[in-house]
Amino acid sequence: MKVEVTTGEHCADLPGENTKVMVEYYPAIGKSVVTVSNMLKRAKHFKNADDLACYLLDNHSKPKRKPATASERGNSSAKKTTVENTKSIGVDASACNVDNGIADVDYSTIDVETGELFSCRTSKSLHLTWVHVGKEIIASYKWDKCLFITCTMASRPSYDEMNRLATGFINRLKKQFKDEFQGIHKFLEPCEDGSWHVHYIACFHEIPKTFEKWAKKWWGRKQGYENPMQVLIRKITSQGELEAIIRYLNPCSAKKEHRIPFYPKNCQCMRGYGDYAMPITATCTYGTAKKIVGDEMPTKRKNIRVTDADTNVELYYRIEYHFTSNIIAYWLERCYDMAADIHTNDTPPVQSPMPASPEKSFWENTKCTERNTALWQDYKYANTERMYG
């Protein structure tokens, strides 16, 4: 099996208007990723740009887990048996649920989203968890409200000991700063000698001024004495720095992959707490997705191709187009045009800085299904002249 990954502005052509794509929207940064693939995930489909924008801007919260009933526990045990049987033939269970004609791809050693190959299931499991957690952080946390925290112990704790301390710190933090707290993600990592330490990415509505003093005192009390280097806290200064920290925390990176044997089986070394959610996803045609990002051309693109090395047959492809235009701009612009269209001679416009004349409205030729960028620019300039003379 051969995997080719290319990036850049010209690594892939733009898809056709009617090509089915998946849109991932990251609310915290207003960024959207449009994906073309022969194996798209299941998501809600939209035919209209207005409905798509309204859905992506909806406040989606993290799904809550419900206690399972006795019958559901029985079903889950049956499903678990099926998964064990599929693992015995070297194919991941998630691939068996999709009828895509790619049965020859060994999903136990390849990540089709990033195109990376792994030597064992443990490394792939850690990598997929890291990708999932990274998307949660980028989609939910604003970088100017985040702290990067590193905590170590001189007693060289084991995984179980460090996990218990790390979880206890989070539980106490949520109570101590319950008004400011939004969410936190922990990353348990082994050291070179097999002992463990923990990293956190914490997000607050407003960063508490007493947080650093409180955190060092809490960890010092657990260790028996305070050490200035025991707890390192750094305020994140940009979105690029936040993404660089997430890349640094990848347990399968070249600098950390030799520590993978230290990870226990089925460990929860990366986990989030608080208010966070995955990027909002939906499917539509590329023409519909292009309407909510305006005239922007995706300068950042990623092309992944998986081919059979013996027959040179393409088994899987995935192309990502990254857009930085905020969907909120489209939605505000679209709502303003719709408000202008519904004004009549009998009903004066509500909260409109430029009310249309009763005789003839210069919006009368505007279609409700499309934006009118020129009129929006005219409105902005006219409103500026009215405000500043």
CSV table of C-alpha atoms in Angstrom, one decimal:
chain,number,residue,atom,x,y,z
A,1,MET,CA,0.0,0.0,0.0
A,2,LYS,CA,1.3,3.5,-0.9
A,3,VAL,CA,0.2,6.8,0.6
A,4,GLU,CA,0.9,10.1,-1.0
A,5,VAL,CA,0.2,13.4,0.9
A,6,THR,CA,0.7,16.7,-0.9
A,7,THR,CA,-0.1,20.2,0.4
A,8,GLY,CA,-0.1,23.7,-1.1
A,9,GLU,CA,-2.2,26.0,-3.2
A,10,HIS,CA,-1.9,24.1,-6.4
A,11,CYS,CA,-1.9,20.5,-5.1
A,12,ALA,CA,-5.5,19.9,-6.2
A,13,ASP,CA,-8.0,21.5,-8.5
A,14,LEU,CA,-11.3,22.9,-7.3
A,15,PRO,CA,-14.2,20.5,-7.5
A,16,GLY,CA,-17.2,21.0,-9.7
A,17,GLU,CA,-20.3,22.9,-8.6
A,18,ASN,CA,-22.4,19.7,-8.1
A,19,THR,CA,-19.7,17.7,-6.4
A,20,LYS,CA,-20.8,16.4,-2.9
A,21,VAL,CA,-18.6,17.7,-0.2
A,22,MET,CA,-18.4,17.8,3.6
A,23,VAL,CA,-18.1,21.1,5.5
A,24,GLU,CA,-16.5,21.3,8.9
A,25,TYR,CA,-17.0,24.6,10.8
A,26,TYR,CA,-14.8,25.7,13.7
A,27,PRO,CA,-16.9,28.3,15.6
A,28,ALA,CA,-14.1,29.6,17.9
A,29,ILE,CA,-12.0,30.8,14.9
A,30,GLY,CA,-14.7,31.1,12.2
A,31,LYS,CA,-12.9,28.7,9.9
A,32,SER,CA,-14.4,26.1,7.6
A,33,VAL,CA,-12.8,23.1,5.9
A,34,VAL,CA,-14.4,21.6,2.8
A,35,THR,CA,-13.6,18.0,2.1
A,36,VAL,CA,-14.0,15.9,-1.1
A,37,SER,CA,-13.6,12.2,-0.7
A,38,ASN,CA,-14.9,8.8,-1.9
A,39,MET,CA,-15.7,7.9,1.7
A,40,LEU,CA,-17.5,10.8,3.4
A,41,LYS,CA,-18.8,10.5,6.9
A,42,ARG,CA,-22.5,10.6,7.6
A,43,ALA,CA,-23.9,14.1,8.2
A,44,LYS,CA,-27.0,16.2,7.6
A,45,HIS,CA,-27.3,17.2,4.0
A,46,PHE,CA,-28.4,20.7,2.8
A,47,LYS,CA,-29.4,22.0,-0.6
A,48,ASN,CA,-29.7,25.7,0.4
A,49,ALA,CA,-26.8,28.0,1.5
A,50,ASP,CA,-29.1,29.9,4.0
A,51,ASP,CA,-30.1,26.6,5.7
A,52,LEU,CA,-26.5,25.5,5.8
A,53,ALA,CA,-25.2,28.7,7.4
A,54,CYS,CA,-28.0,28.7,9.9
A,55,TYR,CA,-27.2,25.1,10.9
A,56,LEU,CA,-23.4,25.7,11.2
A,57,LEU,CA,-23.9,28.8,13.3
A,58,ASP,CA,-26.3,27.0,15.7
A,59,ASN,CA,-25.1,26.6,19.2
A,60,HIS,CA,-24.3,22.8,19.2
A,61,SER,CA,-23.4,21.5,22.7
A,62,LYS,CA,-21.5,18.4,23.6
A,63,PRO,CA,-23.9,15.4,23.7
A,64,LYS,CA,-24.6,14.1,27.1
A,65,ARG,CA,-24.3,10.4,28.0
A,66,LYS,CA,-27.4,8.7,29.3
A,67,PRO,CA,-27.4,5.7,31.7
A,68,ALA,CA,-27.9,2.5,29.7
A,69,THR,CA,-30.9,0.3,30.5
A,70,ALA,CA,-30.6,-3.5,30.9
A,71,SER,CA,-31.7,-4.2,27.3
A,72,GLU,CA,-29.2,-1.6,26.0
A,73,ARG,CA,-26.4,-3.3,28.0
A,74,GLY,CA,-27.3,-6.6,26.4
A,75,ASN,CA,-27.1,-5.0,22.9
A,76,SER,CA,-23.8,-3.4,23.7
A,77,SER,CA,-22.3,-6.7,24.8
A,78,ALA,CA,-23.5,-8.2,21.5
A,79,LYS,CA,-21.9,-5.4,19.6
A,80,LYS,CA,-18.6,-5.8,21.5
A,81,THR,CA,-18.5,-9.5,20.5
A,82,THR,CA,-18.9,-8.4,16.9
A,83,VAL,CA,-16.0,-6.0,17.2
A,84,GLU,CA,-13.7,-8.6,18.6
A,85,ASN,CA,-14.5,-10.9,15.7
A,86,THR,CA,-13.7,-8.2,13.1
A,87,LYS,CA,-10.4,-7.4,14.8
A,88,SER,CA,-9.3,-11.0,14.4
A,89,ILE,CA,-9.2,-10.6,10.6
A,90,GLY,CA,-7.3,-7.3,10.7
A,91,VAL,CA,-10.1,-4.8,9.7
A,92,ASP,CA,-11.3,-2.1,12.1
A,93,ALA,CA,-15.0,-2.3,13.0
A,94,SER,CA,-15.8,1.2,11.8
A,95,ALA,CA,-14.8,0.3,8.3
A,96,CYS,CA,-17.1,-2.7,8.2
A,97,ASN,CA,-20.2,-0.4,8.7
A,98,VAL,CA,-19.5,1.5,5.4
A,99,ASP,CA,-20.2,-0.1,2.1
A,100,ASN,CA,-17.5,1.6,0.1
A,101,GLY,CA,-15.7,-1.1,-1.8
A,102,ILE,CA,-12.4,-0.6,0.0
A,103,ALA,CA,-12.2,-3.9,1.8
A,104,ASP,CA,-8.4,-4.3,0.9
A,105,VAL,CA,-7.3,-1.3,3.0
A,106,ASP,CA,-5.9,-2.3,6.4
A,107,TYR,CA,-7.6,0.3,8.7
A,108,SER,CA,-5.6,-1.0,11.7
A,109,THR,CA,-2.4,0.7,10.5
A,110,ILE,CA,-3.5,3.7,8.4
A,111,ASP,CA,-5.3,6.9,9.2
A,112,VAL,CA,-7.4,7.9,6.2
A,113,GLU,CA,-7.9,11.4,7.4
A,114,THR,CA,-4.2,12.3,7.6
A,115,GLY,CA,-2.7,9.6,5.4
A,116,GLU,CA,-0.3,8.4,8.1
A,117,LEU,CA,0.9,4.9,8.5
A,118,PHE,CA,1.5,3.3,11.9
A,119,SER,CA,3.4,0.3,13.1
A,120,CYS,CA,0.8,-1.0,15.6
A,121,ARG,CA,-2.8,-0.4,16.7
A,122,THR,CA,-1.7,1.4,19.9
A,123,SER,CA,0.1,4.1,18.0
A,124,LYS,CA,-2.9,4.6,15.7
A,125,SER,CA,-5.3,4.7,18.6
A,126,LEU,CA,-3.2,7.4,20.3
A,127,HIS,CA,-3.0,9.3,17.1
A,128,LEU,CA,-6.8,9.2,16.4
A,129,THR,CA,-7.5,10.3,20.0
A,130,TRP,CA,-5.1,13.2,19.6
A,131,VAL,CA,-6.7,14.3,16.3
A,132,HIS,CA,-10.1,14.2,17.9
A,133,VAL,CA,-9.1,16.2,21.0
A,134,GLY,CA,-7.2,18.7,18.8
A,135,LYS,CA,-10.4,19.4,16.8
A,136,GLU,CA,-12.4,19.9,20.0
A,137,ILE,CA,-9.9,22.5,21.3
A,138,ILE,CA,-9.7,24.4,18.0
A,139,ALA,CA,-13.4,24.4,17.6
A,140,SER,CA,-14.3,25.4,21.1
A,141,TYR,CA,-11.5,27.4,22.8
A,142,LYS,CA,-10.5,31.0,22.0
A,143,TRP,CA,-6.7,31.4,22.1
A,144,ASP,CA,-6.7,34.6,24.1
A,145,LYS,CA,-8.6,32.9,27.0
A,146,CYS,CA,-6.3,29.8,27.2
A,147,LEU,CA,-3.5,28.7,29.4
A,148,PHE,CA,-0.9,26.0,28.8
A,149,ILE,CA,0.0,24.2,32.0
A,150,THR,CA,2.6,21.5,32.7
A,151,CYS,CA,2.7,19.7,36.1
A,152,THR,CA,5.4,17.3,37.3
A,153,MET,CA,6.1,15.3,40.5
A,154,ALA,CA,9.5,14.6,42.0
A,155,SER,CA,8.2,11.3,43.3
A,156,ARG,CA,8.2,9.9,39.7
A,157,PRO,CA,4.5,8.7,39.8
A,158,SER,CA,3.1,5.8,37.8
A,159,TYR,CA,0.3,6.3,35.2
A,160,ASP,CA,-2.4,5.4,37.8
A,161,GLU,CA,-1.0,7.8,40.4
A,162,MET,CA,-0.6,10.7,37.9
A,163,ASN,CA,-4.0,10.1,36.4
A,164,ARG,CA,-5.6,10.3,39.9
A,165,LEU,CA,-3.8,13.5,40.7
A,166,ALA,CA,-4.5,15.1,37.3
A,167,THR,CA,-8.2,14.3,37.6
A,168,GLY,CA,-8.3,15.6,41.2
A,169,PHE,CA,-6.8,18.9,40.1
A,170,ILE,CA,-9.4,19.3,37.4
A,171,ASN,CA,-12.3,18.6,39.8
A,172,ARG,CA,-11.0,21.1,42.3
A,173,LEU,CA,-10.3,23.7,39.6
A,174,LYS,CA,-14.0,23.5,38.4
A,175,LYS,CA,-15.2,24.2,41.9
A,176,GLN,CA,-12.6,26.9,42.8
A,177,PHE,CA,-13.2,28.9,39.6
A,178,LYS,CA,-16.7,27.8,38.6
A,179,ASP,CA,-17.7,31.3,37.3
A,180,GLU,CA,-14.7,31.7,35.1
A,181,PHE,CA,-14.2,28.1,34.0
A,182,GLN,CA,-15.1,27.0,30.5
A,183,GLY,CA,-13.2,23.8,29.7
A,184,ILE,CA,-9.9,22.0,30.1
A,185,HIS,CA,-8.2,19.1,28.3
A,186,LYS,CA,-5.6,16.9,29.9
A,187,PHE,CA,-2.7,15.2,28.2
A,188,LEU,CA,-0.9,12.5,30.3
A,189,GLU,CA,2.6,11.7,29.0
A,190,PRO,CA,5.4,9.3,30.0
A,191,CYS,CA,8.9,10.6,30.6
A,192,GLU,CA,12.1,8.9,29.4
A,193,ASP,CA,12.4,6.9,32.6
A,194,GLY,CA,8.8,5.6,32.5
A,195,SER,CA,7.4,8.1,35.1
A,196,TRP,CA,4.5,10.3,34.1
A,197,HIS,CA,3.7,14.0,33.9
A,198,VAL,CA,0.6,15.9,32.7
A,199,HIS,CA,-0.1,18.9,30.4
A,200,TYR,CA,-3.3,20.9,30.3
A,201,ILE,CA,-4.9,23.3,27.9
A,202,ALA,CA,-7.4,25.3,30.0
A,203,CYS,CA,-9.9,27.8,28.7
A,204,PHE,CA,-11.7,30.4,30.8
A,205,HIS,CA,-14.3,33.0,30.1
A,206,GLU,CA,-12.0,35.4,31.9
A,207,ILE,CA,-8.6,34.1,33.1
A,208,PRO,CA,-8.5,34.4,37.0
A,209,LYS,CA,-5.7,36.5,38.3
A,210,THR,CA,-5.1,34.2,41.3
A,211,PHE,CA,-5.0,31.0,39.2
A,212,GLU,CA,-1.2,30.5,39.0
A,213,LYS,CA,-0.8,31.0,42.8
A,214,TRP,CA,-3.6,28.6,43.5
A,215,ALA,CA,-2.4,25.9,41.1
A,216,LYS,CA,1.2,25.9,42.5
A,217,LYS,CA,-0.1,25.8,46.1
A,218,TRP,CA,-2.4,22.8,45.2
A,219,TRP,CA,0.3,20.7,43.6
A,220,GLY,CA,2.8,21.7,46.4
A,221,ARG,CA,0.4,20.4,49.0
A,222,LYS,CA,0.1,17.1,47.1
A,223,GLN,CA,3.9,16.7,46.9
A,224,GLY,CA,4.6,17.9,50.4
A,225,TYR,CA,6.6,21.0,49.4
A,226,GLU,CA,6.4,23.8,46.8
A,227,ASN,CA,8.8,23.8,43.9
A,228,PRO,CA,8.7,26.8,41.4
A,229,MET,CA,9.5,24.4,38.5
A,230,GLN,CA,6.8,21.9,39.5
A,231,VAL,CA,3.9,23.9,37.8
A,232,LEU,CA,4.7,25.9,34.7
A,233,ILE,CA,1.9,28.1,33.4
A,234,ARG,CA,2.0,30.1,30.1
A,235,LYS,CA,-0.6,32.3,28.6
A,236,ILE,CA,-1.2,31.5,24.9
A,237,THR,CA,-0.6,34.6,22.8
A,238,SER,CA,-2.0,33.6,19.3
A,239,GLN,CA,-4.0,31.0,17.4
A,240,GLY,CA,-0.8,29.8,15.8
A,241,GLU,CA,0.8,29.2,19.2
A,242,LEU,CA,-2.3,27.2,20.3
A,243,GLU,CA,-2.1,25.0,17.2
A,244,ALA,CA,1.7,24.6,17.7
A,245,ILE,CA,1.1,23.4,21.3
A,246,ILE,CA,-1.4,20.8,20.0
A,247,ARG,CA,1.1,19.5,17.5
A,248,TYR,CA,3.7,19.4,20.3
A,249,LEU,CA,1.3,17.2,22.4
A,250,ASN,CA,1.1,14.5,19.6
A,251,PRO,CA,2.2,11.3,21.3
A,252,CYS,CA,3.1,9.8,17.9
A,253,SER,CA,5.4,12.6,16.8
A,254,ALA,CA,9.0,11.7,15.8
A,255,LYS,CA,10.3,13.0,19.2
A,256,LYS,CA,7.9,11.0,21.3
A,257,GLU,CA,7.0,7.8,19.4
A,258,HIS,CA,9.7,5.8,21.2
A,259,ARG,CA,7.6,6.3,24.4
A,260,ILE,CA,4.5,4.6,23.0
A,261,PRO,CA,5.4,1.2,24.8
A,262,PHE,CA,4.9,3.0,28.2
A,263,TYR,CA,1.2,3.7,27.5
A,264,PRO,CA,-1.1,1.1,29.2
A,265,LYS,CA,-3.7,-0.7,27.2
A,266,ASN,CA,-7.0,1.2,27.0
A,267,CYS,CA,-5.7,4.2,28.9
A,268,GLN,CA,-7.5,7.6,28.8
A,269,CYS,CA,-4.4,9.8,28.5
A,270,MET,CA,-6.2,12.5,26.6
A,271,ARG,CA,-9.6,13.7,27.7
A,272,GLY,CA,-11.7,16.9,27.9
A,273,TYR,CA,-13.8,18.3,30.7
A,274,GLY,CA,-16.3,21.2,30.7
A,275,ASP,CA,-18.0,23.0,27.8
A,276,TYR,CA,-16.6,22.0,24.4
A,277,ALA,CA,-17.7,20.3,21.2
A,278,MET,CA,-16.4,18.9,18.0
A,279,PRO,CA,-16.5,21.0,14.7
A,280,ILE,CA,-20.0,21.2,13.2
A,281,THR,CA,-20.3,19.0,10.1
A,282,ALA,CA,-22.7,18.9,7.2
A,283,THR,CA,-22.8,17.7,3.6
A,284,CYS,CA,-23.8,19.7,0.5
A,285,THR,CA,-22.6,20.4,-3.0
A,286,TYR,CA,-19.5,22.5,-3.5
A,287,GLY,CA,-21.5,25.2,-5.1
A,288,THR,CA,-23.6,25.6,-2.0
A,289,ALA,CA,-20.6,25.6,0.3
A,290,LYS,CA,-18.8,28.2,-1.8
A,291,LYS,CA,-21.7,30.7,-1.3
A,292,ILE,CA,-21.0,31.0,2.4
A,293,VAL,CA,-17.3,31.7,2.0
A,294,GLY,CA,-17.7,34.4,-0.7
A,295,ASP,CA,-15.0,34.9,-3.4
A,296,GLU,CA,-12.2,33.5,-1.3
A,297,MET,CA,-9.9,31.0,-2.9
A,298,PRO,CA,-8.6,28.2,-0.6
A,299,THR,CA,-4.8,28.8,-0.6
A,300,LYS,CA,-4.3,25.9,1.9
A,301,ARG,CA,-5.1,22.5,0.4
A,302,LYS,CA,-4.3,19.0,1.3
A,303,ASN,CA,-4.4,16.0,-1.1
A,304,ILE,CA,-4.3,12.4,0.3
A,305,ARG,CA,-4.1,9.4,-2.1
A,306,VAL,CA,-4.0,5.7,-1.0
A,307,THR,CA,-3.1,3.3,-3.8
A,308,ASP,CA,-2.3,-0.3,-4.0
A,309,ALA,CA,1.4,-0.7,-4.6
A,310,ASP,CA,1.1,-3.9,-6.7
A,311,THR,CA,-1.8,-3.0,-9.0
A,312,ASN,CA,-1.5,0.8,-8.8
A,313,VAL,CA,-5.3,1.1,-8.2
A,314,GLU,CA,-6.5,4.1,-6.2
A,315,LEU,CA,-8.3,2.8,-3.1
A,316,TYR,CA,-9.0,6.1,-1.3
A,317,TYR,CA,-8.6,9.8,-1.8
A,318,ARG,CA,-9.3,12.8,0.4
A,319,ILE,CA,-8.9,16.5,-0.6
A,320,GLU,CA,-9.2,19.3,2.0
A,321,TYR,CA,-9.9,23.0,1.1
A,322,HIS,CA,-9.3,25.4,4.0
A,323,PHE,CA,-11.3,28.6,4.1
A,324,THR,CA,-10.8,31.4,6.6
A,325,SER,CA,-13.8,33.6,5.7
A,326,ASN,CA,-16.2,33.7,8.6
A,327,ILE,CA,-19.7,32.3,7.9
A,328,ILE,CA,-21.1,34.9,10.3
A,329,ALA,CA,-20.3,37.6,7.8
A,330,TYR,CA,-22.4,35.8,5.2
A,331,TRP,CA,-25.3,35.3,7.7
A,332,LEU,CA,-25.4,38.9,8.8
A,333,GLU,CA,-25.2,40.1,5.2
A,334,ARG,CA,-27.9,37.7,4.1
A,335,CYS,CA,-30.2,38.7,7.0
A,336,TYR,CA,-29.9,42.4,6.1
A,337,ASP,CA,-30.8,41.7,2.5
A,338,MET,CA,-33.8,39.6,3.5
A,339,ALA,CA,-35.0,42.4,5.9
A,340,ALA,CA,-34.9,44.8,3.0
A,341,ASP,CA,-36.9,42.5,0.8
A,342,ILE,CA,-39.8,42.2,3.2
A,343,HIS,CA,-40.3,45.9,3.6
A,344,THR,CA,-43.5,47.3,2.1
A,345,ASN,CA,-45.1,50.7,1.8
A,346,ASP,CA,-47.3,50.0,4.8
A,347,THR,CA,-44.7,48.6,7.1
A,348,PRO,CA,-41.6,50.8,7.8
A,349,PRO,CA,-38.3,49.0,8.1
A,350,VAL,CA,-37.3,48.1,11.7
A,351,GLN,CA,-33.8,49.3,12.8
A,352,SER,CA,-32.7,50.0,9.3
A,353,PRO,CA,-30.0,52.7,8.9
A,354,MET,CA,-31.1,53.3,5.3
A,355,PRO,CA,-34.9,52.9,4.9
A,356,ALA,CA,-36.0,52.3,1.3
A,357,SER,CA,-38.2,54.9,-0.3
A,358,PRO,CA,-41.9,54.0,-0.7
A,359,GLU,CA,-41.9,54.7,-4.4
A,360,LYS,CA,-39.1,52.4,-5.5
A,361,SER,CA,-36.7,50.2,-3.5
A,362,PHE,CA,-33.2,49.8,-5.0
A,363,TRP,CA,-33.3,46.2,-3.6
A,364,GLU,CA,-36.3,45.2,-5.6
A,365,ASN,CA,-34.2,43.3,-8.1
A,366,THR,CA,-32.2,41.4,-5.5
A,367,LYS,CA,-32.9,37.7,-5.3
A,368,CYS,CA,-33.5,36.2,-1.9
A,369,THR,CA,-31.4,33.1,-2.6
A,370,GLU,CA,-28.2,35.0,-3.4
A,371,ARG,CA,-26.0,37.7,-1.8
A,372,ASN,CA,-25.6,41.1,-3.3
A,373,THR,CA,-22.0,42.1,-2.3
A,374,ALA,CA,-22.1,45.4,-4.2
A,375,LEU,CA,-25.2,46.6,-2.3
A,376,TRP,CA,-23.6,45.6,1.0
A,377,GLN,CA,-20.5,47.6,0.2
A,378,ASP,CA,-22.7,50.6,-0.8
A,379,TYR,CA,-24.6,50.3,2.5
A,380,LYS,CA,-21.4,50.3,4.5
A,381,TYR,CA,-20.0,53.4,2.8
A,382,ALA,CA,-23.4,55.2,3.0
A,383,ASN,CA,-23.7,54.4,6.7
A,384,THR,CA,-20.1,55.7,7.3
A,385,GLU,CA,-20.9,59.0,5.6
A,386,ARG,CA,-24.1,59.4,7.7
A,387,MET,CA,-22.2,58.7,10.9
A,388,TYR,CA,-19.1,60.9,10.2
A,389,GLY,CA,-20.4,63.4,7.7
